[in-house]
PDB file of C-alpha atoms in Angstrom:
ATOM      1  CA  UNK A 227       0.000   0.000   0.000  1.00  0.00           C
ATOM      2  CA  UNK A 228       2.643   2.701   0.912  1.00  0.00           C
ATOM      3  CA  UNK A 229       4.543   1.707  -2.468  1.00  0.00           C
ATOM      4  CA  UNK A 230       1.037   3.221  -4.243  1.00  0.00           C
ATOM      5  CA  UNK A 231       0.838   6.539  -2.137  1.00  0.00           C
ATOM      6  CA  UNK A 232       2.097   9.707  -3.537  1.00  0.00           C
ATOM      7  CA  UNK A 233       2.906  13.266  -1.626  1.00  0.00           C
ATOM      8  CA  UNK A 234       2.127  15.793  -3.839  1.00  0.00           C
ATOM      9  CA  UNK A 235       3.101  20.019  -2.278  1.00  0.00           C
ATOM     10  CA  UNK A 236       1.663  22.553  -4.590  1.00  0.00           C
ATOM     11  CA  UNK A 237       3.698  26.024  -5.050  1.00  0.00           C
ATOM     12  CA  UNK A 238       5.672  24.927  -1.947  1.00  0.00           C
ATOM     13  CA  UNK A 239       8.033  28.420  -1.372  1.00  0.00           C
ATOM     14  CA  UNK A 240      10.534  27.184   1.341  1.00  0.00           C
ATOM     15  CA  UNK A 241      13.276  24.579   0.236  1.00  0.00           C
ATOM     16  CA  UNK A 242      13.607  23.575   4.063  1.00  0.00           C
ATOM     17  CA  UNK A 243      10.048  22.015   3.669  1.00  0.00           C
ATOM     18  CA  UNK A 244      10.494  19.968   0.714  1.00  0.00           C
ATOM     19  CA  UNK A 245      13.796  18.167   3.012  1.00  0.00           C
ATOM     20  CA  UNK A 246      11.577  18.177   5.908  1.00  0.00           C
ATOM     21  CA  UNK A 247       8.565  16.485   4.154  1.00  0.00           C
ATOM     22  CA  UNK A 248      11.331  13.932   2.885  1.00  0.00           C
ATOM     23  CA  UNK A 249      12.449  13.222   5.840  1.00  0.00           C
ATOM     24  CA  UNK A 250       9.117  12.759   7.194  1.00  0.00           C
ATOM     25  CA  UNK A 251       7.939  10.491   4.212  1.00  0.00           C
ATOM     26  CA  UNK A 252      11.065   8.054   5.063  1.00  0.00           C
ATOM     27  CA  UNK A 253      10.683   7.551   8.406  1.00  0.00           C
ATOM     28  CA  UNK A 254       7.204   6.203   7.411  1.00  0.00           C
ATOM     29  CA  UNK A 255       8.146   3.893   4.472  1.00  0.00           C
ATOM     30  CA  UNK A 256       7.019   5.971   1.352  1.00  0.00           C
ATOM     31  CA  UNK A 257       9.043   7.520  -0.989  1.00  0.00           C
ATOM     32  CA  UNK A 258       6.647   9.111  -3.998  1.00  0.00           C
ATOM     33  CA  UNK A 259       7.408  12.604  -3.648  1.00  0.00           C
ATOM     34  CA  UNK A 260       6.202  14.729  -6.283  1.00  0.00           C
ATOM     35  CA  UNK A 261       6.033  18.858  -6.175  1.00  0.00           C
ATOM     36  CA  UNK A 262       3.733  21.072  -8.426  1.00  0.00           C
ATOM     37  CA  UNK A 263       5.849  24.618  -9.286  1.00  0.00           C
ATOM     38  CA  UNK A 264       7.484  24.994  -6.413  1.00  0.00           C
ATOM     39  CA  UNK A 265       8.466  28.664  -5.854  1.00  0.00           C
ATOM     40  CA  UNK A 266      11.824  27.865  -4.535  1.00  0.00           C
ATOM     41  CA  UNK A 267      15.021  25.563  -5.234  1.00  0.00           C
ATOM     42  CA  UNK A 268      14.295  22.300  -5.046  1.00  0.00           C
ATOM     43  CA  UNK A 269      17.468  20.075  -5.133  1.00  0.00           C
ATOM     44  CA  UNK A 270      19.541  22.672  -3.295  1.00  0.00           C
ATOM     45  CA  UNK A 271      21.748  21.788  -0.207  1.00  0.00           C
ATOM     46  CA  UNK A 272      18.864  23.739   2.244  1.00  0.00           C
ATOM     47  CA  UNK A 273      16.628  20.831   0.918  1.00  0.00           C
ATOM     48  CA  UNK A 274      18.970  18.050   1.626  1.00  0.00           C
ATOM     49  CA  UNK A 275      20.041  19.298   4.831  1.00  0.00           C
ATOM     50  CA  UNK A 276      16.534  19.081   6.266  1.00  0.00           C
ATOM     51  CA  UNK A 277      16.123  15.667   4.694  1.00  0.00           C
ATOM     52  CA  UNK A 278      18.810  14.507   7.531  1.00  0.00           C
ATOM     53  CA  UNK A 279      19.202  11.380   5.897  1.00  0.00           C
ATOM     54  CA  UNK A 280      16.410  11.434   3.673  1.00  0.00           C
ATOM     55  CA  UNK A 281      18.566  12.918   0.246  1.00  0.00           C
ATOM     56  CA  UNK A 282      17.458  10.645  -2.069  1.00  0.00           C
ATOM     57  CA  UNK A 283      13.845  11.221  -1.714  1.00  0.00           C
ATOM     58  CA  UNK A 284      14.473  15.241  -2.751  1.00  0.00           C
ATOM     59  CA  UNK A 285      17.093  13.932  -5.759  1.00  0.00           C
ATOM     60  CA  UNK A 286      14.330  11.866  -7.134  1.00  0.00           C
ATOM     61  CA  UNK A 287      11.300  14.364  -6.511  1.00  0.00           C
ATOM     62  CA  UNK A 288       9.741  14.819  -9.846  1.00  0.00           C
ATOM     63  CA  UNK A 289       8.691  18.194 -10.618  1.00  0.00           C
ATOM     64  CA  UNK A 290       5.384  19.247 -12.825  1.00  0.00           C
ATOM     65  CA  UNK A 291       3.752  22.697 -14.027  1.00  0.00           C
ATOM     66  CA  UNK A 292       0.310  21.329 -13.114  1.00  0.00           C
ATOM     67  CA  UNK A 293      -1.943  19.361 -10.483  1.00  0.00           C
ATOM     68  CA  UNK A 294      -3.871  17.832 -12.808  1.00  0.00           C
ATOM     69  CA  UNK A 295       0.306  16.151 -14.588  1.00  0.00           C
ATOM     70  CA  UNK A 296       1.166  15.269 -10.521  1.00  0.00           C
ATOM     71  CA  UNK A 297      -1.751  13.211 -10.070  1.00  0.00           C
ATOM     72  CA  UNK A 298      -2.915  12.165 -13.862  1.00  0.00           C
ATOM     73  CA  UNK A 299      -2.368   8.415 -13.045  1.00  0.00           C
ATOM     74  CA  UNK A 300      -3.679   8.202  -9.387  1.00  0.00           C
ATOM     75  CA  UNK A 301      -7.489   6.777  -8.859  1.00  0.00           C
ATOM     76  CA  UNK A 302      -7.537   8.195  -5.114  1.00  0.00           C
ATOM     77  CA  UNK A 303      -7.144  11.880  -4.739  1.00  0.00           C
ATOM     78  CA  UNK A 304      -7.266  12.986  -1.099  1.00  0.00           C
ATOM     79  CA  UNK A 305      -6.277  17.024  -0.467  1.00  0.00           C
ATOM     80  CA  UNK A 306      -5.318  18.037   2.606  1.00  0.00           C
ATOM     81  CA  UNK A 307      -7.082  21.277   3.373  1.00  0.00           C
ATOM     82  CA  UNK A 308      -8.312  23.548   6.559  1.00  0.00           C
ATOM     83  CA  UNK A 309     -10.153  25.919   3.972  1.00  0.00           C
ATOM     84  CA  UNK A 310     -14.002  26.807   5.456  1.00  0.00           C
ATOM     85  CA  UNK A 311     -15.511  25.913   1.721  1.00  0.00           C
ATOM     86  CA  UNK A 312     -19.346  27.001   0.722  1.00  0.00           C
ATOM     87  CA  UNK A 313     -19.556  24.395  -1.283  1.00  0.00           C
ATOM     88  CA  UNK A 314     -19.170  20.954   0.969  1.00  0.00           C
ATOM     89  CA  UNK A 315     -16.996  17.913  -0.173  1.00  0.00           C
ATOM     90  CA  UNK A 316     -16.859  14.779   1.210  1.00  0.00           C
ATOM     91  CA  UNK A 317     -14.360  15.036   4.168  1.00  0.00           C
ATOM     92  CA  UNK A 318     -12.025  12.576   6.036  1.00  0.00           C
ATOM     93  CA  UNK A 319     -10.010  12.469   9.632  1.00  0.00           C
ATOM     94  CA  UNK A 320      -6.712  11.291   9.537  1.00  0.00           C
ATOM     95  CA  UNK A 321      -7.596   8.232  10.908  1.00  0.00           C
ATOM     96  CA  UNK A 322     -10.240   7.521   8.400  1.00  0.00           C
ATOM     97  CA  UNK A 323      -7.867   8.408   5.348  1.00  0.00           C
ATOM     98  CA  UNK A 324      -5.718   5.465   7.013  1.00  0.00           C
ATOM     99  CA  UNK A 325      -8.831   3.324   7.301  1.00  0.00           C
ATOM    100  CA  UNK A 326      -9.975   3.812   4.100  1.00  0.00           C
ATOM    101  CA  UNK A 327      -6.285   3.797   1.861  1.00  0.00           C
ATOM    102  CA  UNK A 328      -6.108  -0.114   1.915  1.00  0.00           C
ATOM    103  CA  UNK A 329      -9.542  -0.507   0.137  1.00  0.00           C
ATOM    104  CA  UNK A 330      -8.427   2.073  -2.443  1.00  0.00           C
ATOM    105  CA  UNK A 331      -4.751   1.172  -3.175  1.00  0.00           C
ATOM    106  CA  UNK A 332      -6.444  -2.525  -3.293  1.00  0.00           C
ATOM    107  CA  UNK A 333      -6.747  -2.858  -7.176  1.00  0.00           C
ATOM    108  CA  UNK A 334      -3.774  -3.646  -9.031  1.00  0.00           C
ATOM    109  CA  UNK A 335      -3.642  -0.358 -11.111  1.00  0.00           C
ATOM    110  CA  UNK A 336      -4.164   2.003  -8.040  1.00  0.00           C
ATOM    111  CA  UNK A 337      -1.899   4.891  -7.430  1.00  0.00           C
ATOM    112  CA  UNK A 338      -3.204   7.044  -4.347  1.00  0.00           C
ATOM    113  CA  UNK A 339      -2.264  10.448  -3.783  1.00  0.00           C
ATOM    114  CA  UNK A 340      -2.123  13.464  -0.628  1.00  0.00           C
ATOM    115  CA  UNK A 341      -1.427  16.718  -2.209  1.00  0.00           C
ATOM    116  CA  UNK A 342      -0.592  19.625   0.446  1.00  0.00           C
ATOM    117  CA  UNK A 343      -0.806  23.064  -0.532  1.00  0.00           C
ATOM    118  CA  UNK A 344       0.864  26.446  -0.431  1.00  0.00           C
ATOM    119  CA  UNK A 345       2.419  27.207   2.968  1.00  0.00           C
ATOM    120  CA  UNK A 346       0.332  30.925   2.881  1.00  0.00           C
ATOM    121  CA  UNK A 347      -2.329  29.884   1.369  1.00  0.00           C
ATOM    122  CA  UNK A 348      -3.017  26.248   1.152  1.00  0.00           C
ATOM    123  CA  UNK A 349      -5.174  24.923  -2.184  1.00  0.00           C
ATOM    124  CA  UNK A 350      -7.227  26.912  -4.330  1.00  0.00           C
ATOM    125  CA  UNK A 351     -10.669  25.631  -4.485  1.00  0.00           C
ATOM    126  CA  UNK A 352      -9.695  24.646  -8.614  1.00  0.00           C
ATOM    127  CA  UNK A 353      -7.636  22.196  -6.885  1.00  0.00           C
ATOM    128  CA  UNK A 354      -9.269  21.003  -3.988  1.00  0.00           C
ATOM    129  CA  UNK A 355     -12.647  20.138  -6.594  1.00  0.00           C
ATOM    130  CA  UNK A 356     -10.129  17.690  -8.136  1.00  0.00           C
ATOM    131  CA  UNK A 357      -9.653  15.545  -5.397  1.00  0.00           C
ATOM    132  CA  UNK A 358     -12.226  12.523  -4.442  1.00  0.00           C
ATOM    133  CA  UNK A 359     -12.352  13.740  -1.111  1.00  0.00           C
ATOM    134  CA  UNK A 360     -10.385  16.381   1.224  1.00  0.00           C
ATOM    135  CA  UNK A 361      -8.819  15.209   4.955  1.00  0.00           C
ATOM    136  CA  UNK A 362      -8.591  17.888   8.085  1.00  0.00           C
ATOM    137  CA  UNK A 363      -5.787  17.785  10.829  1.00  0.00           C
ATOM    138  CA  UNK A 364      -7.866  18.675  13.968  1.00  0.00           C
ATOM    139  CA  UNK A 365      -5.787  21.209  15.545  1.00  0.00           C
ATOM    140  CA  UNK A 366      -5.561  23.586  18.337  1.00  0.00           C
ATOM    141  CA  UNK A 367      -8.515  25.708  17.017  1.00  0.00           C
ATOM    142  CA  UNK A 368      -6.933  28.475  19.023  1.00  0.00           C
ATOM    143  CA  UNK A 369      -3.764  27.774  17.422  1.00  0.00           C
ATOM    144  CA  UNK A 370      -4.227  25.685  14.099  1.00  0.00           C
ATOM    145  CA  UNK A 371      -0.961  26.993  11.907  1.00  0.00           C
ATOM    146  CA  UNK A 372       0.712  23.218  11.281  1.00  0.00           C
ATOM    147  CA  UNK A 373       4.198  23.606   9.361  1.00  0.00           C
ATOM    148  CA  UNK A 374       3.877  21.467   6.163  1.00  0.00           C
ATOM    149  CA  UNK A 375       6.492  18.758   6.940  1.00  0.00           C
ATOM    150  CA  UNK A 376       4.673  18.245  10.167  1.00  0.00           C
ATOM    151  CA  UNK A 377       0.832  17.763   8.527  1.00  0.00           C
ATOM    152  CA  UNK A 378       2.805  15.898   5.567  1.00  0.00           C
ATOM    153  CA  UNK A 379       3.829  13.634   9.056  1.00  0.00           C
ATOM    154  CA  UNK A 380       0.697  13.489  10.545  1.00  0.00           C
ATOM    155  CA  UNK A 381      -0.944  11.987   7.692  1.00  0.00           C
ATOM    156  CA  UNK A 382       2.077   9.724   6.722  1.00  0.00           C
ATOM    157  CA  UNK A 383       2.023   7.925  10.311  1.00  0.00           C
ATOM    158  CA  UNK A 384      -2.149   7.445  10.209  1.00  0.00           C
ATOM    159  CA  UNK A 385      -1.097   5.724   6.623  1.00  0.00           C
ATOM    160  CA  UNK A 386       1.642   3.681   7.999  1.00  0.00           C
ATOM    161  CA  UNK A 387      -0.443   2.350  10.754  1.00  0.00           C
ATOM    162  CA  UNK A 388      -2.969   1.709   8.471  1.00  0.00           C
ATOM    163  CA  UNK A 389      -0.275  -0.397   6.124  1.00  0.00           C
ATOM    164  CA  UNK A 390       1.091  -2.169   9.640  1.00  0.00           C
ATOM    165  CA  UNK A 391      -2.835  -2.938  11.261  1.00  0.00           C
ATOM    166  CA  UNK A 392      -3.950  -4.785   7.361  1.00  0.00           C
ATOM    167  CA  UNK A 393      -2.741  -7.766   6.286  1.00  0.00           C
ATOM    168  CA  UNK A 394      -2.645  -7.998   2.710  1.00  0.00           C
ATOM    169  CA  UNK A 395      -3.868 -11.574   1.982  1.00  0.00           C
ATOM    170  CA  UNK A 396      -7.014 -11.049   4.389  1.00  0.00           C
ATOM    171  CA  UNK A 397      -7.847  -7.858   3.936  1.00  0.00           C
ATOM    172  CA  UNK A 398     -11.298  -7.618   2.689  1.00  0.00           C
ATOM    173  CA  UNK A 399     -12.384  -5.579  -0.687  1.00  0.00           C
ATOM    174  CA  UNK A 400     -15.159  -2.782  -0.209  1.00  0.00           C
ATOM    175  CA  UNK A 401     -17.689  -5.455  -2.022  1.00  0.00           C
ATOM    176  CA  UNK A 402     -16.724  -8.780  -1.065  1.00  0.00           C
ATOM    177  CA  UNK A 403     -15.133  -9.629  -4.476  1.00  0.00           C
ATOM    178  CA  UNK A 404     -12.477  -8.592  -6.536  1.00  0.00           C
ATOM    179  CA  UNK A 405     -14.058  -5.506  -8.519  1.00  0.00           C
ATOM    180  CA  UNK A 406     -14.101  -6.144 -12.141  1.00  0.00           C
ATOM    181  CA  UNK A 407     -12.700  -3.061 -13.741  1.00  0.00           C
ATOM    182  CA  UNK A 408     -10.160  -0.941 -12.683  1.00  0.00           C
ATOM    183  CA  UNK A 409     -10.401   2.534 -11.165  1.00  0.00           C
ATOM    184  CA  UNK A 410     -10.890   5.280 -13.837  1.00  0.00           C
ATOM    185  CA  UNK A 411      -7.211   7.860 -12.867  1.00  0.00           C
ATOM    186  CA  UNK A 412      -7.725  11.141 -12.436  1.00  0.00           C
ATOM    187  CA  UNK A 413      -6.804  11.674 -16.039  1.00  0.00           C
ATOM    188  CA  UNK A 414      -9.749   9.954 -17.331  1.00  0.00           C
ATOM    189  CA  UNK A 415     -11.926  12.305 -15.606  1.00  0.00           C
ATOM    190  CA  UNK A 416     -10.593  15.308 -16.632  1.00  0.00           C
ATOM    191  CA  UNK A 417     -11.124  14.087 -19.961  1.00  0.00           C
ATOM    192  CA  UNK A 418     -15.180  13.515 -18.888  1.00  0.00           C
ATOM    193  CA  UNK A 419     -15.396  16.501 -16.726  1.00  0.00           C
ATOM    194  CA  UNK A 420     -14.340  18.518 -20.227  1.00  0.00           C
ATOM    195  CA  UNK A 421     -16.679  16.430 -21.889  1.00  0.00           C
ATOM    196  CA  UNK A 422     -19.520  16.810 -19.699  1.00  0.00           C
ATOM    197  CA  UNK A 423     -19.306  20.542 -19.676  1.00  0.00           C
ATOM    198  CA  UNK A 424     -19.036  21.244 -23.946  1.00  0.00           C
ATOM    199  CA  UNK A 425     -22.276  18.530 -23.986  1.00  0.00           C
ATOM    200  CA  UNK A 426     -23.900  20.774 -21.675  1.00  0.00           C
ATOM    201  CA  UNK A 427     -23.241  23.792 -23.269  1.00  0.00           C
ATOM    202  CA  UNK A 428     -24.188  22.081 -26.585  1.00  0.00           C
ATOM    203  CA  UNK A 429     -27.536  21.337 -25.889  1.00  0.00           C
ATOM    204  CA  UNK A 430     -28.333  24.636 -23.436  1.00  0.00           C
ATOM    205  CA  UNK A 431     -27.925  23.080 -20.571  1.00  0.00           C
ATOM    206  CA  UNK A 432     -24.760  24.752 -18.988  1.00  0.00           C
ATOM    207  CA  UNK A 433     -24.062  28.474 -19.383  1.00  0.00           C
ATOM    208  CA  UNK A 434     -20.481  29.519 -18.614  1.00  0.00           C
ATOM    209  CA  UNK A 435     -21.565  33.002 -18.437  1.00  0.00           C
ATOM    210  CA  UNK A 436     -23.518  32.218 -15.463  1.00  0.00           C
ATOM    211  CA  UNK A 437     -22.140  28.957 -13.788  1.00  0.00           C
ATOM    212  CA  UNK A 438     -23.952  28.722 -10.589  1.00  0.00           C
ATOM    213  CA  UNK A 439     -21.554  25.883  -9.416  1.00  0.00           C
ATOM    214  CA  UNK A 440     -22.888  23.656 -11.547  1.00  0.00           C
ATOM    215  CA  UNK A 441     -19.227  21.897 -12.748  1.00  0.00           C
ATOM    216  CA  UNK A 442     -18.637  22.013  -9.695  1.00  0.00           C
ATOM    217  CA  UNK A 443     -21.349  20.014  -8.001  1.00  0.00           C
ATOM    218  CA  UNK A 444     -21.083  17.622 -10.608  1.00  0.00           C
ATOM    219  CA  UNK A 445     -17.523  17.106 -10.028  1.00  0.00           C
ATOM    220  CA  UNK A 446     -18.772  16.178  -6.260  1.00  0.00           C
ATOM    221  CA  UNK A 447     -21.168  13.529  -7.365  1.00  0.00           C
ATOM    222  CA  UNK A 448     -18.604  11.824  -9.994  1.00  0.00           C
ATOM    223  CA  UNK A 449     -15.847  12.325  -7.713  1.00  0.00           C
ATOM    224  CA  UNK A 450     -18.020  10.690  -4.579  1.00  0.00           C
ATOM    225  CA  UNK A 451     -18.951   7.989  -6.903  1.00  0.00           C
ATOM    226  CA  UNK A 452     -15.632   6.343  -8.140  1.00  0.00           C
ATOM    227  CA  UNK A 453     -16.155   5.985 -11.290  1.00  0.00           C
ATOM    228  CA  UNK A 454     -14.653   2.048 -12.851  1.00  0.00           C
ATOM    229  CA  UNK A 455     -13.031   2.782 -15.876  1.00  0.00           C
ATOM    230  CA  UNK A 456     -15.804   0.782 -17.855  1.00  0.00           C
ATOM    231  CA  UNK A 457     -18.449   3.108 -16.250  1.00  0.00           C
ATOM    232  CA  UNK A 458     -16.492   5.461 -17.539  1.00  0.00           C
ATOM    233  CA  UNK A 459     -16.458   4.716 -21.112  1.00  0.00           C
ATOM    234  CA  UNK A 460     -19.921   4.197 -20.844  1.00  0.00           C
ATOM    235  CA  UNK A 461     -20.410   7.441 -19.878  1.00  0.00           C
ATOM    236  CA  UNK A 462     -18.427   9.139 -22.535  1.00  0.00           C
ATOM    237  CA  UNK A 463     -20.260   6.852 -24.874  1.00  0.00           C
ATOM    238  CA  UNK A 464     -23.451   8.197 -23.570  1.00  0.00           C
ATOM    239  CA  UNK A 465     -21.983  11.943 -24.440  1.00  0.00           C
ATOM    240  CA  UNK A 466     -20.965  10.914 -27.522  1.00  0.00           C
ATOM    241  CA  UNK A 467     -24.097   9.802 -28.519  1.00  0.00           C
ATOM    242  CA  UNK A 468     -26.046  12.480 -27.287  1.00  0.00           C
ATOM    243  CA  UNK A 469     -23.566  15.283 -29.133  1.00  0.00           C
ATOM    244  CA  UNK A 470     -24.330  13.312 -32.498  1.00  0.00           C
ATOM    245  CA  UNK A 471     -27.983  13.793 -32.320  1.00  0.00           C
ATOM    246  CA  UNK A 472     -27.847  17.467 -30.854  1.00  0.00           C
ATOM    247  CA  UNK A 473     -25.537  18.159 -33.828  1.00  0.00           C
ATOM    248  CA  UNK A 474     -27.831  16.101 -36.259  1.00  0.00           C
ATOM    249  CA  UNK A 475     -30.869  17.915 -34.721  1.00  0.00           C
ATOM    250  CA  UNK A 476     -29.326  21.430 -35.385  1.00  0.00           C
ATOM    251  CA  UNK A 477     -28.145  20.241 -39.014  1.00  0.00           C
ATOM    252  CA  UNK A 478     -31.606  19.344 -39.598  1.00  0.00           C
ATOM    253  CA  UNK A 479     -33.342  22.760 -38.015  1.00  0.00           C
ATOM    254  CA  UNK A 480     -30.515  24.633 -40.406  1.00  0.00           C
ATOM    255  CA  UNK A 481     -31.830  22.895 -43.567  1.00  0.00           C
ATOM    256  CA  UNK A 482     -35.249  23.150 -42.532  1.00  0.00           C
ATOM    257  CA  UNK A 483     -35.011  26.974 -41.949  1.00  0.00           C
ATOM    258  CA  UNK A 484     -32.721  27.902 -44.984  1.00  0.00           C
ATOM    259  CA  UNK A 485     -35.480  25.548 -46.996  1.00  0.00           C
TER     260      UNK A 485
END
């Protein structure tokens, strides 16, 4: 399981906390550490002096311009967030992240990620709507600033104890059986969520102009849903079909009206 979990920091702007997160990841047995335009050196000897130990972890950080390239192969997107949001998403402890991670990273093509954000300002609510679900450190309300290596170790340790408490030739899948189709990656739904939103603006449905939150709640149902990659060609065989008659329909009403 902690082979198929990924730490993703967005826009992180202090070099110390990429080493500490490292350093944090090793102690508990991962080693996927990705970073999303980091606004600071990465492989730097400030980095790899906060590692203590932990150097290889920074030297082998990949580096992307984008969330949605960090994460494109993961099925399980979990964003760690303390952001009050108007719009609710499903939301997890730390201990039920660790609960839940050996269900998800159970199929053989899972890849499970924990994206942290900014240090000053956490994740944008773009980013946050791209993840399954979101997780909450329960801090000191009266005090609730958490330095990113330390949340990054929070998390990490409710994961590990997770990996130690399952054992991985009894632990049970969430339906009894071996599910028959893999999980759709987070790549797969970008591709739909684009989809979804031209159909919907092809047939009237969707106005960008006035939004009301509409991608947006969608995103929460499909995202609460876990969508099996056959669902999801079925789906985007469903759009398909329904832009070929909305396009045949407006061919015909052309004709008709130029006739």
């Amino acid at each position: 399981m902690l082979d198929k979990l990924r730490i993703v920091l967005i826009g992180t702007s202090h070099p110390g906390n990429i080493g500490g997160t490292a350093r944090a990841m090793h102690n508990m047995g991962l080693a996927d550490l990705v970073l999303v335009a980091p606004r600071c050196e990465v492989y730097g000897s400030e980095s790899h002096a906060r590692a203590s130990g932990a150097d290889a972890l920074v030297s082998n950080a990949k580096v992307y311009a984008t969330l949605e390239e960090a994460v494109g192969d993961c099925t399980f997107v979990v964003g760690a967030s303390a952001r009050v949001r108007h719009l609710p998403w499903p939301m997890l402890t730390p201990r039920a992240l660790g609960e839940r991670l050996p269900g998800e990273c159970a199929p053989e093509a899972a890849q499970a990620a924990l994206v942290f954000g900014r240090e000053d300002s956490g994740m944008t609510n773009g980013e946050l709507q791209r993840c399954h679900a979101h997780v909450h450190i329960p801090t000191n309300p009266d005090f609730s600033s958490l330095n990113l290596a330390a949340a990054v170790q929070v998390l990490a340790y409710e994961c590990r104890l997770a990996f130690l408490g399952s054992d991985a030739e009894d632990t049970e899948t969430p339906f009894g059986v071996e599910w028959d189709n893999p999980p759709a990656s987070h790549d797969d739904l970008e591709r739909f969520f684009d989809h979804l939103e031209r159909t919907l603006i092809e047939v009237d449905f969707h106005d960008p102009d006035n939004p009301r939150q509409l991608m947006a709640r969608l995103r929460r149902l499909f995202m609460r849903s876990h969508i099996d990659s056959m669902e999801m060609n079925i789906l985007r065989g469903i759009l398909g079909a329904v832009n070929k008659q909305s396009r045949a329909l407006a061919r015909q009403e052309n004709h008709d009206g130029n006739g």
